[in-house]
Amino acid sequence: MQLSFNRRITLVWSLLCILTITSWLLASARGHREFSPSTGVTIGILVAVVVKSRLIIQQFMEVRAAPNWLRHVTDGWLALLVASILALYLW
Amino acid sequence: MWLFVLGDLFIFLAYFVIFMIYRRWDPTLFLGSERHLDLAIGAINTLVLLTSSCLVALGVGAARRAQLQRAARFVQGAIACGALFLALKAFEWVRLAHDGYTFTHNNFFMFFFALTGVHAFHILMGFIVLAVVRRELRTDHFREHVVVAGAVYWHMVDLIWVVLFALLYVMR
Amino acid sequence: MTAAPDRTGKRDLWICWWTAPVFYLLFGLIFVLLTRVMPPPRPSMSTAQIGAFFAEHRTTIQIGFALLIVVIAGSAVLSGLVAYQMKRMSVQPVFAYGYIATLAVGAVPGCLLCAISFLTATFRPDRDPHQIAMLYDVALLSFVGSLGCFAAQYLILAIAILLDKNKIFPTWFAYVSIWQIVTELLAAPVFIFKHGPFAWNGAIAFYEGTLLFGVYISCFIPLLRKAIQQQPSERLPA
């Protein structure tokens, strides 16, 4: 499916918004347990962060069309980020 | 510009990791403090910034198709979103301070104000960057690389906020 | 207006350039090995601990900082050299003058205040411990906290480089300069915290800031060298 540039950008934006609202709901819809620790919620929002970040990097920043080294470095950054956060959260 | 963006991303990565280390030392304090943040403002601000990024991306697309006036209007829209973001942030800060949650209240708020503060500084720099882009779009022979560089910077600011939103507002 | 003096050859510029690596090497030696200011001792030390710190390092502190005061002129020569290169830029020389001025302002709190305070603290070991502790605070707060003075310098340099059509320095270096501003801002809280990442020995206020400054200087010294090498000998600015 070949999307026009504008269509693609707008679609990405919609996805980003949906993921944001999902994180918002995930974090807030637990009633009186809203602020008790939850690995499930945290992993959920981290997944959202990975998807959102990669969308911004690849689509908005156009890294999808960039030289290999840039793709690797940005993916590496994201991997390092989420790995560190997850590691520090879980241990 | 990519040098700056990559460097900034790694610099912020260090801040994020340091934040998580301190969080690990006192998770109850951090989680309890999150309660005092206005999740709605945080989420709305995220949506505002994502929209601004979308507008910038559309602007770059328009510039490439030589629709310079349209492109400039997109960039203008992005700047307006950025201003809205800062206004909401200022409102949020003032309300927090008014309720007694200041920079020195506890470790969580120390990080909260420092990180959102540095991010806000990046938005201010972003206004200058986007203004340069907009001016470029008004010249006869605009240089695409200037427009793209400015766009990449703005997307970086958005990207950093996406992570900040996760770490400060919704992490449980 | 008098005619520009007849200047040829760049030997004097090279002499000036050499002050840069020599000065920073000495700076590192002094602050890290001799005076123990880098990395800084903790702000949360008790008065007794502070007294013990000075007693333990008295001799090397005195040697180190006395030496610093003698060689501090090196940084002045370096900023003169940078300003001279900035005059080759297509932007107005006001940037060069601004650069010199901000560094002149910054040198006192930036390292001299620390040096004099430490030297005073070690001068009379039998001084009241609370006075010694105060000198300790003045020294380290000024050393780490004065970073803000330099924010203006980095801004001037960054703007000059970005606007310069003669490309005396590469554009990416302007961005490195801008990073310094960000780290300066994050060093501002040292006046509040006695521990944590924003204290004067903190991960963010000190370590990350110093690391990035190391990057900055490591780039700056070779870039200055290149700028001098590329400078046409026949037409030197007045």
XYZ file of C-alpha atoms in Angstrom:
501
model
C 0.000 0.000 0.000
C 1.716 3.104 -1.219
C 0.638 6.094 0.824
C 1.146 9.663 -0.166
C 3.548 11.583 2.037
C 0.824 13.569 3.766
C -1.338 10.525 4.324
C 1.564 8.652 5.852
C 2.531 11.496 8.179
C -1.038 11.973 9.328
C -1.431 8.247 9.921
C 1.746 8.230 12.023
C 0.433 11.184 13.990
C -2.830 9.386 14.683
C -0.957 6.318 15.913
C 1.190 8.468 18.167
C -1.893 10.100 19.662
C -3.624 6.781 20.193
C -0.557 5.393 21.961
C -0.378 8.482 24.150
C -4.010 8.216 25.165
C -3.556 4.497 25.787
C -0.669 5.219 28.161
C -2.780 7.868 29.849
C -5.606 5.395 30.382
C -3.289 2.600 31.402
C -1.796 4.740 34.127
C -5.005 6.225 35.432
C -7.703 3.615 35.155
C -6.951 1.540 38.194
C -9.123 3.226 40.750
C -7.730 3.226 44.249
C -4.709 1.216 43.171
C -3.693 3.873 40.690
C -0.479 4.756 42.446
C 0.622 1.366 43.587
C 3.533 -0.136 41.695
C 2.622 -2.135 38.660
C 5.066 -3.931 36.433
C 2.327 -4.527 33.912
C 1.501 -0.851 33.489
C 5.168 0.112 33.303
C 5.943 -2.473 30.672
C 2.886 -1.308 28.783
C 4.006 2.284 28.726
C 7.571 1.300 27.831
C 6.266 -0.614 24.834
C 4.360 2.531 23.889
C 7.555 4.576 24.281
C 9.462 2.236 21.981
C 6.797 2.323 19.295
C 6.265 6.084 19.554
C 9.982 6.839 19.579
C 10.698 4.634 16.631
C 7.819 6.183 14.681
C 9.123 9.689 15.387
C 12.678 8.735 14.507
C 11.905 6.721 11.397
C 8.964 8.657 9.979
C 9.201 12.235 11.202
C 12.977 12.457 11.331
C 13.081 10.398 8.122
C 15.745 8.048 9.390
C 14.033 5.307 7.384
C 15.621 6.879 4.330
C 18.907 7.674 6.019
C 22.277 5.909 5.708
C 22.710 2.660 7.603
C 24.941 4.036 10.312
C 22.319 6.560 11.375
C 19.616 3.910 11.495
C 21.851 1.728 13.640
C 22.826 4.528 16.020
C 19.240 5.693 16.574
C 17.999 2.139 17.060
C 20.919 1.565 19.394
C 20.012 4.652 21.387
C 16.449 3.499 21.755
C 17.501 -0.024 22.718
C 19.950 1.300 25.300
C 17.328 3.654 26.692
C 14.613 1.080 27.161
C 17.002 -1.619 28.351
C 18.420 0.663 31.048
C 15.006 1.845 32.180
C 13.672 -1.690 32.303
C 16.743 -3.030 34.074
C 16.673 -0.283 36.690
C 12.950 -0.711 37.151
C 12.993 -4.475 37.565
C 16.032 -4.891 39.769
C 22.546 19.104 12.915
C 22.450 15.325 13.363
C 25.624 15.607 15.419
C 23.824 17.932 17.773
C 20.693 15.810 17.847
C 22.540 12.570 18.511
C 24.713 14.186 21.149
C 21.693 15.719 22.832
C 19.878 12.371 22.745
C 22.776 10.681 24.490
C 23.137 13.508 26.993
C 19.458 13.154 27.844
C 19.881 9.390 27.972
C 22.379 9.931 30.774
C 19.890 12.163 32.611
C 17.166 9.517 32.190
C 19.418 6.794 33.546
C 20.462 8.923 36.509
C 16.779 9.608 37.163
C 16.001 5.891 37.123
C 18.879 5.176 39.493
C 17.573 7.663 42.011
C 14.066 6.319 41.489
C 15.276 2.845 42.253
C 16.660 4.041 45.573
C 13.275 5.346 46.677
C 10.476 4.034 44.447
C 7.765 4.735 47.014
C 8.707 8.385 47.222
C 8.799 8.745 43.451
C 5.512 6.961 42.903
C 3.855 8.879 45.695
C 5.062 12.158 44.261
C 3.706 11.345 40.815
C 0.290 11.475 42.397
C 0.602 15.253 42.674
C 1.216 15.739 38.996
C -1.649 16.527 36.722
C -1.644 13.564 34.374
C -4.165 15.273 32.109
C -1.904 18.268 31.495
C 1.031 15.962 30.875
C -0.909 13.907 28.352
C -2.420 16.932 26.636
C 1.024 18.499 26.380
C 2.274 15.308 24.770
C -0.520 15.471 22.210
C 0.238 19.162 21.582
C 3.893 18.458 20.901
C 3.135 15.433 18.721
C 0.842 17.657 16.688
C 3.538 20.272 16.336
C 5.915 17.591 15.056
C 3.310 16.436 12.571
C 2.912 19.999 11.316
C 6.664 20.374 10.900
C 6.839 17.108 8.958
C 3.981 18.230 6.711
C 5.801 21.515 6.290
C 8.929 19.767 5.057
C 6.793 17.801 2.608
C 5.169 20.974 1.318
C 8.559 22.659 0.933
C 9.809 19.769 -1.158
C 6.824 20.217 -3.469
C 7.723 23.930 -3.705
C 4.563 24.959 -1.848
C 6.561 27.405 0.207
C 3.714 29.456 1.584
C 1.906 26.359 2.785
C 5.110 25.094 4.329
C 5.652 28.355 6.177
C 2.119 28.163 7.543
C 2.732 24.636 8.810
C 5.864 25.824 10.582
C 3.921 28.731 12.018
C 1.393 26.231 13.366
C 4.151 24.214 14.974
C 5.489 27.310 16.718
C 1.991 28.051 18.007
C 1.768 24.511 19.399
C 5.122 24.997 21.064
C 3.859 28.184 22.668
C 0.766 26.360 23.892
C 2.995 23.651 25.350
C 5.028 26.195 27.283
C 1.882 27.967 28.485
C 0.456 24.711 29.832
C 3.790 23.868 31.387
C 4.022 27.248 33.080
C 0.499 26.801 34.416
C 1.431 23.357 35.688
C 4.589 24.622 37.367
C 2.873 27.512 39.052
C 0.132 25.285 40.372
C 2.622 22.763 41.723
C 4.681 25.458 43.405
C 1.534 26.973 44.848
C 0.675 23.608 46.387
C 4.127 23.430 47.914
C 5.758 21.048 45.458
C 8.847 22.967 44.531
C 12.261 22.129 43.131
C 13.597 21.352 46.596
C 10.591 19.471 47.907
C 12.021 16.006 47.320
C 14.177 14.081 44.852
C 11.323 13.402 42.478
C 10.399 17.058 42.139
C 14.044 18.017 41.862
C 14.262 15.849 38.763
C 10.835 16.882 37.539
C 11.620 20.588 37.485
C 15.203 20.147 36.285
C 14.289 17.827 33.417
C 11.166 19.662 32.277
C 13.119 22.893 32.691
C 15.946 21.802 30.414
C 13.352 20.493 27.980
C 11.554 23.844 28.058
C 14.903 25.507 27.294
C 15.152 23.255 24.259
C 11.692 24.381 23.176
C 12.789 27.995 23.447
C 15.814 27.211 21.302
C 13.379 25.413 19.022
C 11.461 28.652 18.468
C 14.650 30.226 17.167
C 15.331 27.199 14.968
C 11.804 27.206 13.518
C 11.965 30.957 12.987
C 15.131 30.416 10.958
C 13.331 27.696 8.971
C 10.364 29.954 8.339
C 12.629 32.745 7.141
C 14.403 30.305 4.856
C 11.065 29.315 3.343
C 10.405 32.921 2.454
C 13.574 33.337 0.409
C 13.646 32.834 -3.337
C 16.070 29.945 -3.388
C 15.402 28.215 -0.141
C 17.899 25.594 0.951
C 16.218 22.310 1.719
C 18.947 21.178 4.090
C 18.293 24.127 6.392
C 14.594 23.278 6.552
C 15.268 19.593 7.140
C 17.868 20.322 9.838
C 15.433 22.542 11.706
C 12.740 19.894 11.423
C 15.013 17.180 12.786
C 15.822 19.360 15.796
C 12.157 19.959 16.526
C 11.350 16.245 16.265
C 14.135 15.566 18.750
C 12.492 17.907 21.250
C 9.250 16.007 20.745
C 11.039 12.680 21.152
C 12.603 13.716 24.444
C 9.221 14.769 25.765
C 7.723 11.389 24.831
C 10.282 9.760 27.114
C 9.826 12.367 29.851
C 6.072 11.845 29.809
C 6.622 8.137 30.340
C 9.192 8.534 33.115
C 7.585 11.358 35.060
C 3.854 10.996 34.555
C 2.817 7.425 33.772
C 5.503 5.137 35.071
C 4.092 2.968 37.841
C 43.648 55.881 11.255
C 47.114 54.340 11.154
C 47.916 51.704 8.578
C 47.831 48.093 9.778
C 51.280 46.977 10.970
C 53.271 44.827 8.634
C 52.813 41.317 9.959
C 53.975 38.192 8.229
C 54.640 34.704 9.427
C 52.643 32.880 12.040
C 55.271 31.914 14.567
C 53.742 34.149 17.211
C 50.348 32.534 16.633
C 51.840 29.088 17.115
C 53.458 30.148 20.365
C 50.040 31.310 21.524
C 48.418 28.082 20.375
C 50.833 25.990 22.399
C 49.679 27.706 25.569
C 46.356 25.892 25.119
C 47.407 22.261 25.475
C 50.064 23.182 28.032
C 47.681 25.224 30.135
C 44.952 22.583 30.137
C 47.430 19.853 30.959
C 48.628 21.861 33.930
C 45.035 22.691 34.847
C 44.221 18.968 34.928
C 47.328 18.164 36.926
C 46.622 20.920 39.427
C 42.929 20.304 39.931
C 42.931 16.524 39.837
C 46.188 15.385 41.364
C 47.474 18.244 43.458
C 44.538 20.103 44.922
C 41.913 17.324 44.786
C 39.200 19.659 43.579
C 38.343 17.433 40.635
C 36.355 15.406 41.408
C 35.237 17.612 44.283
C 35.020 16.410 47.863
C 31.485 16.173 49.196
C 29.382 19.174 50.186
C 27.904 17.048 52.950
C 31.176 16.695 54.869
C 31.156 17.762 58.485
C 33.296 20.631 59.746
C 35.738 18.158 61.267
C 35.995 16.204 58.026
C 36.649 19.387 56.094
C 39.462 20.256 58.482
C 40.904 16.786 58.006
C 40.724 17.173 54.218
C 42.793 20.341 54.322
C 45.253 18.874 56.804
C 45.792 15.838 54.629
C 46.347 17.710 51.371
C 47.904 20.907 52.677
C 51.206 20.695 50.837
C 49.892 19.682 47.441
C 47.093 22.258 47.641
C 49.595 24.999 48.291
C 51.906 23.918 45.503
C 49.039 23.350 43.085
C 47.191 26.583 43.528
C 50.277 28.756 43.789
C 51.223 27.263 40.439
C 47.745 27.944 39.057
C 47.955 31.613 39.904
C 51.239 31.843 38.054
C 50.010 30.044 34.927
C 46.473 31.455 34.787
C 47.708 33.890 32.161
C 47.679 30.902 29.820
C 43.914 31.018 29.669
C 44.040 34.728 28.871
C 46.400 34.094 25.954
C 44.121 31.338 24.729
C 41.053 33.544 24.780
C 43.039 36.214 22.979
C 43.904 33.700 20.284
C 40.302 32.591 19.911
C 39.121 36.170 19.694
C 41.770 36.857 17.058
C 40.435 33.987 14.950
C 36.920 35.249 15.524
C 37.961 38.540 13.977
C 38.553 36.634 10.724
C 34.884 35.676 10.707
C 32.393 37.458 8.542
C 30.500 38.613 11.635
C 31.254 41.840 13.428
C 34.250 41.836 15.784
C 31.881 42.601 18.643
C 31.595 38.833 19.080
C 35.342 38.566 19.589
C 35.324 41.341 22.162
C 32.328 39.788 23.902
C 34.143 36.469 24.049
C 37.168 38.014 25.755
C 34.994 39.971 28.157
C 32.950 36.977 29.323
C 36.053 34.915 29.951
C 37.622 37.785 31.848
C 34.542 37.882 34.056
C 34.530 34.115 34.435
C 38.163 33.575 35.388
C 37.813 34.991 38.872
C 34.936 32.879 40.131
C 35.856 30.123 37.710
C 39.061 29.089 39.371
C 40.863 31.935 41.094
C 38.361 32.253 43.914
C 38.698 28.534 44.550
C 42.465 28.811 44.514
C 42.643 31.761 46.915
C 40.076 30.246 49.278
C 41.920 26.965 49.483
C 45.232 28.740 49.915
C 43.771 30.832 52.726
C 42.301 27.757 54.372
C 45.647 25.991 54.373
C 47.630 29.067 55.395
C 46.908 28.914 59.122
C 46.072 25.358 60.218
C 45.014 26.510 63.659
C 42.259 28.764 62.327
C 38.728 28.296 63.659
C 37.323 25.147 61.948
C 34.082 26.921 61.055
C 36.002 29.576 59.148
C 37.903 26.857 57.318
C 34.609 25.174 56.451
C 33.287 28.439 55.064
C 36.358 28.869 52.860
C 35.760 25.315 51.637
C 32.193 26.184 50.667
C 33.180 29.433 48.957
C 35.855 27.622 46.959
C 33.716 24.778 45.681
C 30.516 26.706 45.188
C 32.377 29.213 43.054
C 34.337 26.584 41.160
C 31.330 24.517 40.126
C 28.603 27.128 40.386
C 30.356 29.824 38.375
C 29.759 27.788 35.265
C 26.911 30.172 34.503
C 29.406 32.940 33.718
C 30.637 30.849 30.876
C 27.188 30.299 29.442
C 27.377 33.735 27.862
C 30.766 32.892 26.369
C 29.449 29.688 24.790
C 26.427 31.510 23.441
C 28.561 34.218 21.837
C 30.838 31.621 20.284
C 27.927 29.507 19.036
C 26.086 32.423 17.450
C 29.282 33.744 15.859
C 30.096 30.340 14.360
C 26.556 29.832 13.059
C 26.479 33.241 11.406
C 30.037 33.135 10.093
C 30.224 32.758 6.330
C 33.999 32.341 6.345
C 33.704 29.060 8.220
C 36.651 29.687 10.493
C 35.267 26.980 12.743
C 32.993 24.162 11.559
C 29.259 24.421 12.210
C 29.209 21.307 14.358
C 31.421 23.013 16.877
C 28.728 25.626 17.452
C 26.498 22.778 18.564
C 29.173 21.484 20.951
C 29.286 24.987 22.373
C 25.513 24.986 22.813
C 25.722 21.735 24.798
C 28.002 23.539 27.234
C 25.228 26.056 27.851
C 22.802 23.266 28.723
C 25.236 21.745 31.185
C 25.936 25.162 32.699
C 22.248 25.619 33.360
C 22.107 22.278 35.109
C 24.982 23.300 37.354
C 23.015 26.238 38.716
C 21.321 24.162 41.470
C 24.651 23.482 43.238
C 23.873 26.424 45.477
C 20.910 24.505 46.901
C 21.866 20.861 47.242
C 24.405 19.197 49.503
C 23.972 15.791 47.964
C 22.394 14.220 44.946
C 22.967 14.726 41.245
C 22.732 18.513 41.434
C 25.198 19.016 44.257
C 28.641 20.359 43.374
C 29.930 16.780 43.201
C 26.758 15.467 41.575
C 26.418 13.152 38.603
C 24.646 15.803 36.573
C 26.019 19.096 37.865
C 29.643 18.035 37.996
C 30.416 14.777 36.202
C 28.302 15.089 33.106
C 29.219 18.772 32.825
C 32.942 18.097 33.168
C 32.813 15.225 30.696
C 31.199 17.453 28.102
C 33.700 20.208 28.824
C 36.441 17.677 28.137
C 34.836 16.958 24.769
C 34.637 20.693 24.077
C 38.294 21.370 24.847
C 39.464 18.249 22.994
C 37.713 19.582 19.895
C 38.623 23.211 20.396
C 42.383 22.836 20.579
C 42.734 20.934 17.267
C 40.188 23.233 15.616
C 42.239 26.262 16.621
C 45.276 24.590 15.168
C 43.456 24.032 11.898
C 42.200 27.609 11.858
C 45.731 28.928 12.258
C 47.039 26.578 9.590
C 44.381 27.727 7.154
C 44.968 31.375 7.903
C 46.554 33.133 4.919
C 49.887 34.553 6.096
C 49.848 37.561 3.850
C 46.683 39.168 5.105
C 46.439 39.098 8.878
C 43.704 41.038 10.632
C 44.698 44.235 12.412
